C-alpha cells in the first residue's frame, strides 16, 4: 500500500503525542497522528483556564518519566509550548479535524476509518482519553439554561455566583480558579474528598478556611430549573439556591461504541482489556492513557504508557 504507516496514533493528547515522538526517536519512520480537534492537547486547551498549573504529581502515581518525553509541573501555556516543540522538532506527520469512526483489521493491516477516508497501518495506538466526552447529570438540564451551564471554564466571567459540582481534581481546580473573581460553592455528594492530589486538597481546605470557597459536602443536586434566566438548584436535602452559573466536573465516559466497533474486548465498567504492553485482544492494537485505567491517569502515566507501547512495537517490527 502506498500510504501504509508503521504506527498510526489516534488522539493528540499527552499519550498520543509521546507515542509519535517516541516512535520517531526509536527510528520508526512511517508514523501518523490523527486528532479530531483543531490542534493537539484538546483536554488541556479546553478544560484548563489560562495560566492554570498542570500538575506532574497525581494521586500517588509514579511521577518518574521513563522515555524520551519528559514532563514537569508547569503552566498550561508552557506545557502546550513544550508539546509544540516536540512535534516541530521531530517532524511529525499530523492530521487534525479528523475524527476516527472505527478501526478494523484485515490480515496484518489495520484500516482506520475516518469521516474523510481510510488510513492504513501495521500498528495502531488509541490514545483518545475519557475527557473528550464529559459526563452529564442524569436529571434534565433546561435548554434555556444552556448559556449558563458549563462543563469547563469557557465563557466564565467575573462577579458571578457559581456552583461547581464534583469532587475530583478538575472540580477543585475549577473552583479554586474561579474563586479569584467570583463567589464559588463546591458541591460534592460524599462527606470527604478521596481522589484529590495533596496540593489540591491543601489548597481547597485553605480556601474554605479563608472564606474563598463554600464547601457543601454530602450534598447532591436533585434537579435544576430556570428562574428568571438563572439556575434554581434543588438539592436532595431540601435546600434551594439560585446561582448565576453551574459548572459540572463529574468525569468523562469511555467511548464504548467506538471501542466495540473496533472489536476491543471490554472488562468491568467498560474498561478495555490490555496486557502489560497496553496491547488489546487484537495484536498490534494498543490503548494508552486514562482510557486504559480504572481511576484516571496523570500526564506522566500517559507518557510512560507511550514508552511501553513503542518499545513493544519496536521489538516486533522487522529490522
Short mmCIF file of N, CA and C in Angstrom, two decimals, residues 128-136 250-256 270 291:
data_model
loop_
_atom_site.label_atom_id
_atom_site.label_comp_id
_atom_site.label_asym_id
_atom_site.label_seq_id
_atom_site.Cartn_x
_atom_site.Cartn_y
_atom_site.Cartn_z
N UNK A 128 -7.23 8.32 22.98
CA UNK A 128 -8.22 9.40 22.89
C UNK A 128 -8.69 9.90 24.24
N UNK A 129 -8.48 9.13 25.31
CA UNK A 129 -8.85 9.62 26.64
C UNK A 129 -10.34 9.62 26.89
N UNK A 130 -10.70 9.79 28.15
CA UNK A 130 -12.11 9.83 28.55
C UNK A 130 -12.71 11.22 28.47
N UNK A 131 -11.88 12.23 28.74
CA UNK A 131 -12.43 13.55 28.93
C UNK A 131 -12.89 14.22 27.64
N UNK A 132 -12.71 13.57 26.49
CA UNK A 132 -13.26 14.12 25.27
C UNK A 132 -14.77 14.20 25.31
N UNK A 133 -15.41 13.44 26.19
CA UNK A 133 -16.86 13.44 26.30
C UNK A 133 -17.23 13.51 27.78
N UNK A 134 -17.44 14.73 28.30
CA UNK A 134 -17.71 14.85 29.73
C UNK A 134 -19.01 14.18 30.13
N UNK A 135 -19.03 13.65 31.34
CA UNK A 135 -20.28 13.11 31.88
C UNK A 135 -21.27 14.23 32.12
N UNK A 136 -22.52 13.92 31.95
CA UNK A 136 -23.60 14.86 32.25
C UNK A 136 -24.49 14.27 33.33
N UNK A 250 -17.77 16.20 36.53
CA UNK A 250 -18.10 14.89 37.10
C UNK A 250 -17.54 13.76 36.25
N UNK A 251 -16.39 14.03 35.63
CA UNK A 251 -15.69 12.96 34.92
C UNK A 251 -16.08 12.86 33.46
N UNK A 252 -15.51 11.83 32.83
CA UNK A 252 -15.77 11.59 31.43
C UNK A 252 -16.16 10.14 31.21
N UNK A 253 -16.62 9.84 30.03
CA UNK A 253 -17.10 8.49 29.74
C UNK A 253 -16.22 7.82 28.69
N UNK A 254 -16.03 6.53 28.84
CA UNK A 254 -15.30 5.75 27.84
C UNK A 254 -16.10 5.71 26.54
N UNK A 255 -15.47 5.97 25.41
CA UNK A 255 -16.18 5.91 24.13
C UNK A 255 -16.48 4.46 23.76
N UNK A 256 -17.48 3.90 24.43
CA UNK A 256 -17.77 2.47 24.34
C UNK A 256 -18.07 2.02 22.92
N UNK A 270 -16.77 -1.12 31.51
CA UNK A 270 -16.40 -0.82 30.13
C UNK A 270 -14.96 -0.31 30.00
N UNK A 291 -7.77 6.11 29.29
CA UNK A 291 -8.78 5.21 28.75
C UNK A 291 -8.54 3.77 29.17
#
